[in-house]
XYZ file of C-alpha atoms in Angstrom:
72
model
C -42.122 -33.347 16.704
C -44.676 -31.331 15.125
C -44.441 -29.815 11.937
C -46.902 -27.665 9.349
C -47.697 -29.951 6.437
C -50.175 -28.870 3.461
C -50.460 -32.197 0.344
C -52.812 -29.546 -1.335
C -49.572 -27.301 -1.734
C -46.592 -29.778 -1.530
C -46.229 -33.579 -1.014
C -43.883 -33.882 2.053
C -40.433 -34.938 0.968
C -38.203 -32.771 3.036
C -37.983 -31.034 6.583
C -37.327 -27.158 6.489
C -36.366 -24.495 9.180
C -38.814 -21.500 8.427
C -38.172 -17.953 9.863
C -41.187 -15.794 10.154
C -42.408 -12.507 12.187
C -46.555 -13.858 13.011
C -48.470 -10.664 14.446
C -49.851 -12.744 17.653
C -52.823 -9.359 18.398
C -54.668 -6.504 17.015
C -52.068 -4.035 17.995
C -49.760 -5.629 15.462
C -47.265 -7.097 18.132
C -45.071 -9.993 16.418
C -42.936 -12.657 17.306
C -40.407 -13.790 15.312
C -40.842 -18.044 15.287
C -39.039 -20.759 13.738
C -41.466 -22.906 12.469
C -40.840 -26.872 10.938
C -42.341 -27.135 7.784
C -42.412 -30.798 5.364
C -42.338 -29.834 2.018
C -40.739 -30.727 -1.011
C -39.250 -27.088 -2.094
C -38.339 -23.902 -0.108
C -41.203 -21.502 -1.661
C -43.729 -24.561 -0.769
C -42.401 -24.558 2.424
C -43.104 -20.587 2.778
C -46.440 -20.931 1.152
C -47.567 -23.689 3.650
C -46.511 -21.085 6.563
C -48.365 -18.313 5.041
C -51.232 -20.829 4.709
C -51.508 -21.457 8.294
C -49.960 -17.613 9.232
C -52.056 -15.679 7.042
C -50.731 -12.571 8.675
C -46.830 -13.497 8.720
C -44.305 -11.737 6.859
C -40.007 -11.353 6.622
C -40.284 -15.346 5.801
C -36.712 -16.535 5.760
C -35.887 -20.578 4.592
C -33.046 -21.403 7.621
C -32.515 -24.914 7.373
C -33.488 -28.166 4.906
C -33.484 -31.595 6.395
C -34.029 -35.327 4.392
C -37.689 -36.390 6.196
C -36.629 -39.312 8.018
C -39.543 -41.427 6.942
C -38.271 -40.743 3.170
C -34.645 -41.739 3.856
C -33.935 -45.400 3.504
């Protein structure tokens, strides 16, 4: 699995579901992705997408998971 992950913003407790529309060209054509994000709150979890999708918007939190390598 591969998942965004920013300890600057957020130290990864938690696996979300992240909704976002990422303009993929100049002409503005987007895609809408679901991205997995590990962060420990759902507007870190946003912030860590815009981080890496400086030019995403219509962010939407789906999902929120325990990180398996927290639960034990």
């Amino acid at each position: 699995m591969r998942a965004l992950m920013n300890l600057a913003i957020e130290p990864a407790l938690r696996l979300f579901e992240v909704s976002a529309m990422v303009v993929i060209d100049p002409s503005q054509r987007a895609v809408k992705r679901v991205l997995k994000v590990l962060a420990d709150t759902p507007v870190g979890a946003v912030q860590i997408v815009r981080d890496r999708y400086p030019r995403s918007r219509g962010h939407e939190v789906l999902a929120c998971h325990t990180w398996p390598a927290m639960a034990a």
